[in-house]
PDB file of C-alpha atoms in Angstrom:
ATOM      1  CA  MET D1338     136.201  91.111 242.590  1.00  0.00           C
ATOM      2  CA  SER D1339     137.159  94.726 243.015  1.00  0.00           C
ATOM      3  CA  THR D1340     138.356  95.974 246.378  1.00  0.00           C
ATOM      4  CA  PRO D1341     137.283  99.282 247.955  1.00  0.00           C
ATOM      5  CA  GLY D1342     140.776 100.561 247.153  1.00  0.00           C
ATOM      6  CA  ASN D1343     140.270  99.838 243.453  1.00  0.00           C
ATOM      7  CA  ILE D1344     136.952 101.662 243.500  1.00  0.00           C
ATOM      8  CA  ARG D1345     138.467 104.682 245.221  1.00  0.00           C
ATOM      9  CA  GLN D1346     141.274 104.779 242.646  1.00  0.00           C
ATOM     10  CA  PHE D1347     138.769 104.586 239.816  1.00  0.00           C
ATOM     11  CA  ILE D1348     136.617 107.377 241.274  1.00  0.00           C
ATOM     12  CA  THR D1349     139.668 109.518 241.989  1.00  0.00           C
ATOM     13  CA  LEU D1350     140.766 109.136 238.373  1.00  0.00           C
ATOM     14  CA  THR D1351     137.273 110.052 237.187  1.00  0.00           C
ATOM     15  CA  VAL D1352     137.265 113.198 239.326  1.00  0.00           C
ATOM     16  CA  VAL D1353     140.707 114.217 238.030  1.00  0.00           C
ATOM     17  CA  LEU D1354     139.588 113.778 234.435  1.00  0.00           C
ATOM     18  CA  LEU D1355     136.545 115.918 235.128  1.00  0.00           C
ATOM     19  CA  LEU D1356     138.565 118.644 236.813  1.00  0.00           C
ATOM     20  CA  VAL D1357     140.975 119.037 233.909  1.00  0.00           C
ATOM     21  CA  THR D1358     137.996 119.977 231.742  1.00  0.00           C
ATOM     22  CA  ILE D1359     137.200 123.006 233.893  1.00  0.00           C
ATOM     23  CA  PRO D1360     138.047 126.160 231.932  1.00  0.00           C
ATOM     24  CA  GLY D1361     141.238 127.569 233.394  1.00  0.00           C
ATOM     25  CA  ARG D1362     143.641 130.393 232.913  1.00  0.00           C
ATOM     26  CA  THR D1363     146.185 128.049 231.357  1.00  0.00           C
ATOM     27  CA  TYR D1364     144.361 128.212 228.053  1.00  0.00           C
ATOM     28  CA  THR D1365     143.361 131.858 228.052  1.00  0.00           C
ATOM     29  CA  GLN D1366     145.319 134.776 226.710  1.00  0.00           C
ATOM     30  CA  ASN D1367     145.400 138.480 227.285  1.00  0.00           C
ATOM     31  CA  HIS D1368     145.111 139.989 223.806  1.00  0.00           C
ATOM     32  CA  SER D1369     146.133 143.423 225.093  1.00  0.00           C
ATOM     33  CA  GLY D1370     147.424 145.493 222.213  1.00  0.00           C
ATOM     34  CA  PHE D1371     146.165 143.212 219.437  1.00  0.00           C
ATOM     35  CA  SER D1372     143.040 143.847 217.375  1.00  0.00           C
ATOM     36  CA  LEU D1373     141.644 142.312 214.200  1.00  0.00           C
ATOM     37  CA  ILE D1374     141.307 144.541 211.152  1.00  0.00           C
ATOM     38  CA  SER D1375     139.865 141.764 209.004  1.00  0.00           C
ATOM     39  CA  SER D1376     139.609 137.998 209.155  1.00  0.00           C
ATOM     40  CA  SER D1377     138.602 135.043 206.993  1.00  0.00           C
ATOM     41  CA  SER D1378     139.240 131.308 207.003  1.00  0.00           C
ATOM     42  CA  MET D1379     142.536 131.715 205.103  1.00  0.00           C
ATOM     43  CA  HIS D1380     143.665 135.209 206.041  1.00  0.00           C
ATOM     44  CA  ALA D1381     143.870 137.706 208.885  1.00  0.00           C
ATOM     45  CA  MET D1382     145.033 141.280 209.173  1.00  0.00           C
ATOM     46  CA  LEU D1383     145.748 142.525 212.656  1.00  0.00           C
ATOM     47  CA  ARG D1384     147.076 145.600 214.368  1.00  0.00           C
ATOM     48  CA  PHE D1385     149.335 145.831 217.394  1.00  0.00           C
ATOM     49  CA  ASN D1386     149.178 149.019 219.467  1.00  0.00           C
ATOM     50  CA  ARG D1387     151.797 149.230 222.171  1.00  0.00           C
ATOM     51  CA  GLU D1388     150.515 149.864 225.668  1.00  0.00           C
ATOM     52  CA  ALA D1389     151.887 152.495 228.032  1.00  0.00           C
ATOM     53  CA  PHE D1390     155.137 151.718 229.816  1.00  0.00           C
ATOM     54  CA  GLN D1391     157.557 153.282 232.253  1.00  0.00           C
ATOM     55  CA  PHE D1392     161.226 153.084 233.161  1.00  0.00           C
ATOM     56  CA  GLU D1393     162.513 151.996 236.545  1.00  0.00           C
ATOM     57  CA  ASN D1394     166.077 152.523 237.738  1.00  0.00           C
ATOM     58  CA  ARG D1395     168.339 149.543 238.369  1.00  0.00           C
ATOM     59  CA  MET D1396     171.837 149.774 239.846  1.00  0.00           C
ATOM     60  CA  THR D1397     174.319 147.627 237.914  1.00  0.00           C
ATOM     61  CA  SER D1398     178.068 147.148 237.571  1.00  0.00           C
ATOM     62  CA  GLN D1399     177.957 149.663 234.708  1.00  0.00           C
ATOM     63  CA  GLY D1400     176.070 152.251 236.693  1.00  0.00           C
ATOM     64  CA  GLU D1401     172.406 153.173 236.653  1.00  0.00           C
ATOM     65  CA  ALA D1402     170.394 151.255 234.040  1.00  0.00           C
ATOM     66  CA  GLN D1403     166.737 151.300 233.036  1.00  0.00           C
ATOM     67  CA  ALA D1404     164.203 148.486 233.199  1.00  0.00           C
ATOM     68  CA  ILE D1405     161.083 148.647 231.028  1.00  0.00           C
ATOM     69  CA  VAL D1406     157.923 147.996 233.043  1.00  0.00           C
ATOM     70  CA  THR D1407     154.584 147.198 231.380  1.00  0.00           C
ATOM     71  CA  LYS D1408     151.224 145.922 232.583  1.00  0.00           C
ATOM     72  CA  ASN D1409     150.702 143.083 230.107  1.00  0.00           C
ATOM     73  CA  GLY D1410     154.062 142.469 228.457  1.00  0.00           C
ATOM     74  CA  VAL D1411     156.003 139.261 229.087  1.00  0.00           C
ATOM     75  CA  GLN D1412     159.471 140.060 230.358  1.00  0.00           C
ATOM     76  CA  GLY D1413     162.365 138.563 228.416  1.00  0.00           C
ATOM     77  CA  LEU D1414     163.974 135.655 230.260  1.00  0.00           C
ATOM     78  CA  VAL D1415     167.159 135.228 228.221  1.00  0.00           C
ATOM     79  CA  LYS D1416     169.749 135.520 230.953  1.00  0.00           C
ATOM     80  CA  GLU D1417     172.351 138.307 230.602  1.00  0.00           C
ATOM     81  CA  SER D1418     170.557 139.748 227.540  1.00  0.00           C
ATOM     82  CA  PRO D1419     168.579 143.026 227.482  1.00  0.00           C
ATOM     83  CA  GLY D1420     165.397 142.589 229.522  1.00  0.00           C
ATOM     84  CA  LEU D1421     162.772 143.605 226.979  1.00  0.00           C
ATOM     85  CA  PRO D1422     159.026 142.843 227.174  1.00  0.00           C
ATOM     86  CA  HIS D1423     157.300 141.032 224.333  1.00  0.00           C
ATOM     87  CA  TYR D1424     153.684 140.206 223.470  1.00  0.00           C
ATOM     88  CA  ALA D1425     152.000 137.156 221.956  1.00  0.00           C
ATOM     89  CA  VAL D1426     148.690 136.385 220.292  1.00  0.00           C
ATOM     90  CA  SER D1427     147.265 133.092 219.026  1.00  0.00           C
ATOM     91  CA  LEU D1428     145.225 132.720 215.856  1.00  0.00           C
ATOM     92  CA  MET D1429     143.103 129.791 214.777  1.00  0.00           C
ATOM     93  CA  LEU D1430     143.865 128.471 211.320  1.00  0.00           C
ATOM     94  CA  PRO D1431     142.782 125.556 209.134  1.00  0.00           C
ATOM     95  CA  GLU D1432     144.326 122.168 209.731  1.00  0.00           C
ATOM     96  CA  ASP D1433     147.541 121.470 207.802  1.00  0.00           C
ATOM     97  CA  SER D1434     148.252 125.201 207.582  1.00  0.00           C
ATOM     98  CA  LYS D1435     150.827 127.603 208.966  1.00  0.00           C
ATOM     99  CA  MET D1436     151.177 131.386 209.177  1.00  0.00           C
ATOM    100  CA  ILE D1437     152.899 133.426 206.487  1.00  0.00           C
ATOM    101  CA  VAL D1438     153.456 136.840 208.075  1.00  0.00           C
ATOM    102  CA  LYS D1439     154.187 140.174 206.421  1.00  0.00           C
ATOM    103  CA  VAL D1440     154.591 143.555 208.099  1.00  0.00           C
ATOM    104  CA  VAL D1441     152.409 146.075 206.264  1.00  0.00           C
ATOM    105  CA  SER D1442     153.480 149.080 208.323  1.00  0.00           C
ATOM    106  CA  ALA D1443     155.441 149.821 211.484  1.00  0.00           C
ATOM    107  CA  HIS D1444     155.797 153.143 213.283  1.00  0.00           C
ATOM    108  CA  PHE D1445     158.640 153.555 215.765  1.00  0.00           C
ATOM    109  CA  TYR D1446     160.867 156.116 217.433  1.00  0.00           C
ATOM    110  CA  ASP D1447     164.331 155.874 218.985  1.00  0.00           C
ATOM    111  CA  LYS D1448     165.355 156.790 222.505  1.00  0.00           C
ATOM    112  CA  ARG D1449     169.098 157.464 222.598  1.00  0.00           C
ATOM    113  CA  ASP D1450     171.788 157.319 225.244  1.00  0.00           C
ATOM    114  CA  ILE D1451     170.020 154.775 227.422  1.00  0.00           C
ATOM    115  CA  LEU D1452     171.369 151.698 229.197  1.00  0.00           C
ATOM    116  CA  ILE D1453     168.849 148.858 229.428  1.00  0.00           C
ATOM    117  CA  SER D1454     169.357 146.478 232.343  1.00  0.00           C
ATOM    118  CA  PRO D1455     169.957 142.801 231.541  1.00  0.00           C
ATOM    119  CA  SER D1456     167.578 139.999 232.399  1.00  0.00           C
ATOM    120  CA  LYS D1457     168.413 137.775 235.347  1.00  0.00           C
ATOM    121  CA  GLY D1458     166.844 134.838 233.544  1.00  0.00           C
ATOM    122  CA  ASN D1459     164.166 132.477 234.784  1.00  0.00           C
ATOM    123  CA  ILE D1460     164.378 132.800 238.555  1.00  0.00           C
ATOM    124  CA  TYR D1461     163.039 129.986 240.720  1.00  0.00           C
ATOM    125  CA  ARG D1462     160.794 130.773 243.656  1.00  0.00           C
ATOM    126  CA  ASN D1463     163.356 129.627 246.207  1.00  0.00           C
ATOM    127  CA  VAL D1464     165.879 132.234 244.981  1.00  0.00           C
ATOM    128  CA  GLN D1465     165.849 135.816 246.241  1.00  0.00           C
ATOM    129  CA  GLN D1466     165.891 137.989 243.112  1.00  0.00           C
ATOM    130  CA  ASP D1467     167.604 140.887 244.886  1.00  0.00           C
ATOM    131  CA  THR D1468     170.617 138.711 245.673  1.00  0.00           C
ATOM    132  CA  LEU D1469     171.359 138.079 241.984  1.00  0.00           C
ATOM    133  CA  PRO D1470     173.630 140.578 240.200  1.00  0.00           C
ATOM    134  CA  PHE D1471     172.905 142.149 236.822  1.00  0.00           C
ATOM    135  CA  VAL D1472     175.318 140.554 234.337  1.00  0.00           C
ATOM    136  CA  PHE D1473     175.911 142.090 230.907  1.00  0.00           C
ATOM    137  CA  GLY D1474     176.346 139.122 228.583  1.00  0.00           C
ATOM    138  CA  LYS D1475     177.312 138.489 224.981  1.00  0.00           C
ATOM    139  CA  ALA D1476     174.306 140.336 223.548  1.00  0.00           C
ATOM    140  CA  TYR D1477     175.722 143.609 224.885  1.00  0.00           C
ATOM    141  CA  GLY D1478     178.873 143.250 222.793  1.00  0.00           C
ATOM    142  CA  GLY D1479     177.282 143.558 219.351  1.00  0.00           C
ATOM    143  CA  ASP D1480     176.431 146.592 217.239  1.00  0.00           C
ATOM    144  CA  ALA D1481     172.979 145.334 216.284  1.00  0.00           C
ATOM    145  CA  PHE D1482     169.436 145.497 217.569  1.00  0.00           C
ATOM    146  CA  TYR D1483     168.328 142.856 220.030  1.00  0.00           C
ATOM    147  CA  PRO D1484     166.157 140.919 219.392  1.00  0.00           C
ATOM    148  CA  ASP D1485     167.275 140.676 215.766  1.00  0.00           C
ATOM    149  CA  ARG D1486     163.684 140.536 214.521  1.00  0.00           C
ATOM    150  CA  LEU D1487     160.431 142.386 215.071  1.00  0.00           C
ATOM    151  CA  TRP D1488     158.332 139.234 215.274  1.00  0.00           C
ATOM    152  CA  LYS D1489     158.450 135.445 215.164  1.00  0.00           C
ATOM    153  CA  VAL D1490     155.957 132.587 214.990  1.00  0.00           C
ATOM    154  CA  ARG D1491     155.957 129.530 217.197  1.00  0.00           C
ATOM    155  CA  SER D1492     155.266 125.989 216.036  1.00  0.00           C
ATOM    156  CA  PRO D1493     151.624 125.172 215.162  1.00  0.00           C
ATOM    157  CA  TYR D1494     149.685 123.197 217.757  1.00  0.00           C
ATOM    158  CA  PHE D1495     146.283 121.725 218.584  1.00  0.00           C
ATOM    159  CA  LEU D1496     144.146 122.938 221.469  1.00  0.00           C
ATOM    160  CA  ARG D1497     141.776 119.999 221.567  1.00  0.00           C
ATOM    161  CA  GLN D1498     140.269 119.958 218.052  1.00  0.00           C
ATOM    162  CA  LYS D1499     141.315 123.523 217.136  1.00  0.00           C
ATOM    163  CA  HIS D1500     144.491 124.204 215.174  1.00  0.00           C
ATOM    164  CA  GLY D1501     146.428 127.290 216.219  1.00  0.00           C
ATOM    165  CA  GLN D1502     149.693 129.162 215.934  1.00  0.00           C
ATOM    166  CA  THR D1503     151.170 131.995 217.988  1.00  0.00           C
ATOM    167  CA  LEU D1504     152.636 135.274 216.754  1.00  0.00           C
ATOM    168  CA  VAL D1505     155.188 136.885 219.086  1.00  0.00           C
ATOM    169  CA  VAL D1506     155.883 140.623 218.721  1.00  0.00           C
ATOM    170  CA  TYR D1507     158.912 142.510 220.031  1.00  0.00           C
ATOM    171  CA  PRO D1508     157.959 146.215 220.239  1.00  0.00           C
ATOM    172  CA  PHE D1509     161.136 147.031 222.184  1.00  0.00           C
ATOM    173  CA  ARG D1510     164.529 146.455 220.521  1.00  0.00           C
ATOM    174  CA  TYR D1511     167.867 147.606 221.844  1.00  0.00           C
ATOM    175  CA  ASN D1512     171.263 148.330 220.267  1.00  0.00           C
ATOM    176  CA  PRO D1513     173.778 148.098 223.148  1.00  0.00           C
ATOM    177  CA  ALA D1514     176.748 149.497 221.207  1.00  0.00           C
ATOM    178  CA  LYS D1515     174.906 152.687 220.247  1.00  0.00           C
ATOM    179  CA  ARG D1516     172.696 152.703 223.357  1.00  0.00           C
ATOM    180  CA  ILE D1517     169.578 153.129 221.247  1.00  0.00           C
ATOM    181  CA  LEU D1518     166.207 151.776 222.353  1.00  0.00           C
ATOM    182  CA  ARG D1519     163.805 151.401 219.420  1.00  0.00           C
ATOM    183  CA  ILE D1520     160.171 151.606 220.492  1.00  0.00           C
ATOM    184  CA  TYR D1521     157.359 150.529 218.159  1.00  0.00           C
ATOM    185  CA  ASP D1522     154.003 152.220 218.687  1.00  0.00           C
ATOM    186  CA  ASN D1523     151.926 150.634 215.958  1.00  0.00           C
ATOM    187  CA  ILE D1524     152.437 147.598 213.727  1.00  0.00           C
ATOM    188  CA  VAL D1525     150.073 146.169 211.104  1.00  0.00           C
ATOM    189  CA  PHE D1526     150.478 142.512 210.110  1.00  0.00           C
ATOM    190  CA  ASP D1527     149.098 140.734 207.055  1.00  0.00           C
ATOM    191  CA  ILE D1528     148.852 137.013 207.775  1.00  0.00           C
ATOM    192  CA  THR D1529     148.050 134.295 205.262  1.00  0.00           C
ATOM    193  CA  PHE D1530     147.258 130.739 206.313  1.00  0.00           C
ATOM    194  CA  GLN D1531     149.225 128.645 203.840  1.00  0.00           C
ATOM    195  CA  ARG D1532     148.607 124.937 203.403  1.00  0.00           C
ATOM    196  CA  HIS D1533     151.491 122.890 204.731  1.00  0.00           C
ATOM    197  CA  PRO D1534     151.170 119.119 205.359  1.00  0.00           C
ATOM    198  CA  LYS D1535     153.664 119.151 208.239  1.00  0.00           C
ATOM    199  CA  ALA D1536     152.353 122.289 209.918  1.00  0.00           C
ATOM    200  CA  ALA D1537     151.358 120.446 213.097  1.00  0.00           C
ATOM    201  CA  PRO D1538     151.678 116.891 214.432  1.00  0.00           C
ATOM    202  CA  SER D1539     149.035 114.478 213.242  1.00  0.00           C
ATOM    203  CA  LEU D1540     146.962 113.754 216.323  1.00  0.00           C
ATOM    204  CA  GLN D1541     143.730 111.968 217.081  1.00  0.00           C
ATOM    205  CA  LYS D1542     141.731 114.965 218.223  1.00  0.00           C
ATOM    206  CA  PRO D1543     139.020 114.710 220.899  1.00  0.00           C
ATOM    207  CA  ILE D1544     135.325 114.987 220.269  1.00  0.00           C
ATOM    208  CA  SER D1545     134.151 118.582 220.123  1.00  0.00           C
ATOM    209  CA  ASP D1546     132.700 119.832 223.390  1.00  0.00           C
ATOM    210  CA  ALA D1547     130.575 122.972 223.628  1.00  0.00           C
ATOM    211  CA  GLY D1548     131.948 123.486 227.126  1.00  0.00           C
ATOM    212  CA  PHE D1549     135.246 124.579 225.595  1.00  0.00           C
ATOM    213  CA  GLU D1550     133.743 127.355 223.462  1.00  0.00           C
ATOM    214  CA  ASN D1551     134.611 130.065 225.995  1.00  0.00           C
ATOM    215  CA  ILE D1552     138.182 128.807 226.176  1.00  0.00           C
ATOM    216  CA  PHE D1553     138.536 128.959 222.392  1.00  0.00           C
ATOM    217  CA  LYS D1554     137.063 132.457 222.268  1.00  0.00           C
ATOM    218  CA  LYS D1555     139.539 133.723 224.854  1.00  0.00           C
ATOM    219  CA  HIS D1556     142.529 131.876 223.432  1.00  0.00           C
ATOM    220  CA  PHE D1557     142.213 132.663 219.706  1.00  0.00           C
ATOM    221  CA  LEU D1558     141.939 136.292 218.626  1.00  0.00           C
ATOM    222  CA  ASN D1559     140.128 135.311 215.421  1.00  0.00           C
ATOM    223  CA  TYR D1560     137.979 132.539 216.864  1.00  0.00           C
ATOM    224  CA  SER D1561     134.837 131.915 214.873  1.00  0.00           C
ATOM    225  CA  ASN D1562     132.389 129.091 214.461  1.00  0.00           C
ATOM    226  CA  GLY D1563     132.937 129.661 210.743  1.00  0.00           C
ATOM    227  CA  PHE D1564     135.897 127.308 210.943  1.00  0.00           C
ATOM    228  CA  LYS D1565     134.101 124.115 210.055  1.00  0.00           C
ATOM    229  CA  SER D1566     135.227 120.831 211.499  1.00  0.00           C
ATOM    230  CA  SER D1567     134.460 117.299 210.467  1.00  0.00           C
ATOM    231  CA  ILE D1568     134.832 116.133 214.047  1.00  0.00           C
ATOM    232  CA  LYS D1569     131.750 114.485 215.502  1.00  0.00           C
ATOM    233  CA  GLN D1570     129.703 116.542 217.939  1.00  0.00           C
ATOM    234  CA  TYR D1571     127.897 114.977 220.862  1.00  0.00           C
ATOM    235  CA  SER D1572     125.050 115.953 223.136  1.00  0.00           C
ATOM    236  CA  ALA D1573     125.765 113.746 226.130  1.00  0.00           C
ATOM    237  CA  PRO D1574     125.844 115.271 229.615  1.00  0.00           C
ATOM    238  CA  GLY D1575     128.696 117.700 229.925  1.00  0.00           C
ATOM    239  CA  MET D1576     129.758 116.364 233.321  1.00  0.00           C
ATOM    240  CA  LEU D1577     129.036 113.159 235.189  1.00  0.00           C
ATOM    241  CA  ILE D1578     129.966 113.075 238.875  1.00  0.00           C
ATOM    242  CA  ILE D1579     130.100 109.707 240.616  1.00  0.00           C
ATOM    243  CA  SER D1580     130.499 109.905 244.371  1.00  0.00           C
ATOM    244  CA  TYR D1581     129.804 108.204 247.646  1.00  0.00           C
ATOM    245  CA  GLY D1582     126.559 109.525 249.109  1.00  0.00           C
ATOM    246  CA  PRO D1583     128.022 111.368 252.134  1.00  0.00           C
ATOM    247  CA  PHE D1584     130.211 113.498 249.871  1.00  0.00           C
ATOM    248  CA  ILE D1585     127.489 114.644 247.461  1.00  0.00           C
ATOM    249  CA  PRO D1586     126.238 117.556 249.642  1.00  0.00           C
ATOM    250  CA  LEU D1587     129.779 118.947 249.658  1.00  0.00           C
ATOM    251  CA  LEU D1588     129.583 119.296 245.865  1.00  0.00           C
ATOM    252  CA  LYS D1589     126.475 121.480 245.983  1.00  0.00           C
ATOM    253  CA  ASP D1590     128.175 124.820 245.261  1.00  0.00           C
ATOM    254  CA  PHE D1591     130.396 123.316 242.583  1.00  0.00           C
ATOM    255  CA  ILE D1592     127.416 121.738 240.798  1.00  0.00           C
ATOM    256  CA  ARG D1593     125.393 124.955 241.030  1.00  0.00           C
ATOM    257  CA  TRP D1594     128.237 126.909 239.459  1.00  0.00           C
ATOM    258  CA  LYS D1595     128.746 124.447 236.575  1.00  0.00           C
ATOM    259  CA  ARG D1596     125.020 124.522 235.817  1.00  0.00           C
ATOM    260  CA  HIS D1597     125.082 128.316 236.005  1.00  0.00           C
ATOM    261  CA  THR D1598     127.680 128.324 233.211  1.00  0.00           C
ATOM    262  CA  GLY D1599     125.309 126.288 231.048  1.00  0.00           C
ATOM    263  CA  MET D1600     126.857 122.870 231.553  1.00  0.00           C
ATOM    264  CA  HIS D1601     124.599 119.885 232.144  1.00  0.00           C
ATOM    265  CA  VAL D1602     125.655 118.059 235.313  1.00  0.00           C
ATOM    266  CA  GLU D1603     124.479 114.612 236.392  1.00  0.00           C
ATOM    267  CA  VAL D1604     125.269 113.230 239.848  1.00  0.00           C
ATOM    268  CA  ALA D1605     125.211 109.520 240.674  1.00  0.00           C
ATOM    269  CA  ASP D1606     125.557 107.850 244.069  1.00  0.00           C
ATOM    270  CA  VAL D1607     127.838 104.812 244.079  1.00  0.00           C
ATOM    271  CA  ALA D1608     125.264 103.006 246.221  1.00  0.00           C
ATOM    272  CA  ASN D1609     122.709 103.261 243.400  1.00  0.00           C
ATOM    273  CA  ILE D1610     124.886 102.118 240.512  1.00  0.00           C
ATOM    274  CA  GLY D1611     127.027  99.415 242.099  1.00  0.00           C
ATOM    275  CA  ARG D1612     130.136  99.490 244.211  1.00  0.00           C
ATOM    276  CA  ASN D1613     132.557  97.645 241.944  1.00  0.00           C
ATOM    277  CA  SER D1614     134.504  99.060 239.042  1.00  0.00           C
ATOM    278  CA  GLN D1615     132.629  97.028 236.424  1.00  0.00           C
ATOM    279  CA  ASN D1616     129.270  98.484 237.494  1.00  0.00           C
ATOM    280  CA  ILE D1617     130.706 101.997 237.486  1.00  0.00           C
ATOM    281  CA  LYS D1618     132.219 101.484 234.036  1.00  0.00           C
ATOM    282  CA  ALA D1619     128.924 100.150 232.678  1.00  0.00           C
ATOM    283  CA  TYR D1620     127.057 103.149 234.078  1.00  0.00           C
ATOM    284  CA  ILE D1621     129.461 105.613 232.480  1.00  0.00           C
ATOM    285  CA  GLN D1622     129.142 103.837 229.131  1.00  0.00           C
ATOM    286  CA  LYS D1623     125.356 103.971 229.408  1.00  0.00           C
ATOM    287  CA  VAL D1624     125.319 107.715 230.114  1.00  0.00           C
ATOM    288  CA  TYR D1625     127.771 108.611 227.349  1.00  0.00           C
ATOM    289  CA  ARG D1626     126.457 106.148 224.791  1.00  0.00           C
TER     290      ARG D1626
END
């Protein structure tokens, strides 16, 4: 026979599983600077337009240096290397595929006689950034542009049942020996999705859920329902909430909001379905049959 503690643990687990399905910022991206020129199931052409930026002065052991400040760029976190912002965009591609990227065109200009301040690395919240010195590391000793490439791709991945890959663009590149900052204004990429059996880990993907459509649209620049999937769809309630009666009124605003977003929500009182874990399990199986 189940104890009240077992029931509470079961309900707590159910609530946690429900909460992780709430669309969150973890899975969304800011596509600032990226736009699609054309797109199909096996190909995409996209353009990157650099956003506005400004320089801010930093005092270092080598004198006054410049830090590049942007609104949407991700600051480089390679400690003691030039602190240069980069940008990333994710594309959806067929399963068992990976990106083959070509640069069609790239327009840039050089800013000379400039010292770019180094990154302080990934700073933890319990560390005061102002107390850390700027250290000019190994990257400042070479006569070459850093980073050594204009772009790179990360490993393919699955976001639930969608297969994706991320393109990272470096519109700022710096040659420390010559003190030249190369700034790219406009880059056009031609991307082919090439079949590759080991493109992503073989995973048992979850059943498709319409509640994740908004997440996919925000995450993938080229998201389209045209990417067909053989994964089974279901029409069961989008969210089932099982609670003790006294707590149900506290969920009123949450339930209203989920229904406002188009999600079907069903609420069940533990008193009406049975207070032991077997009854709760049977009820869940009945609803999602």
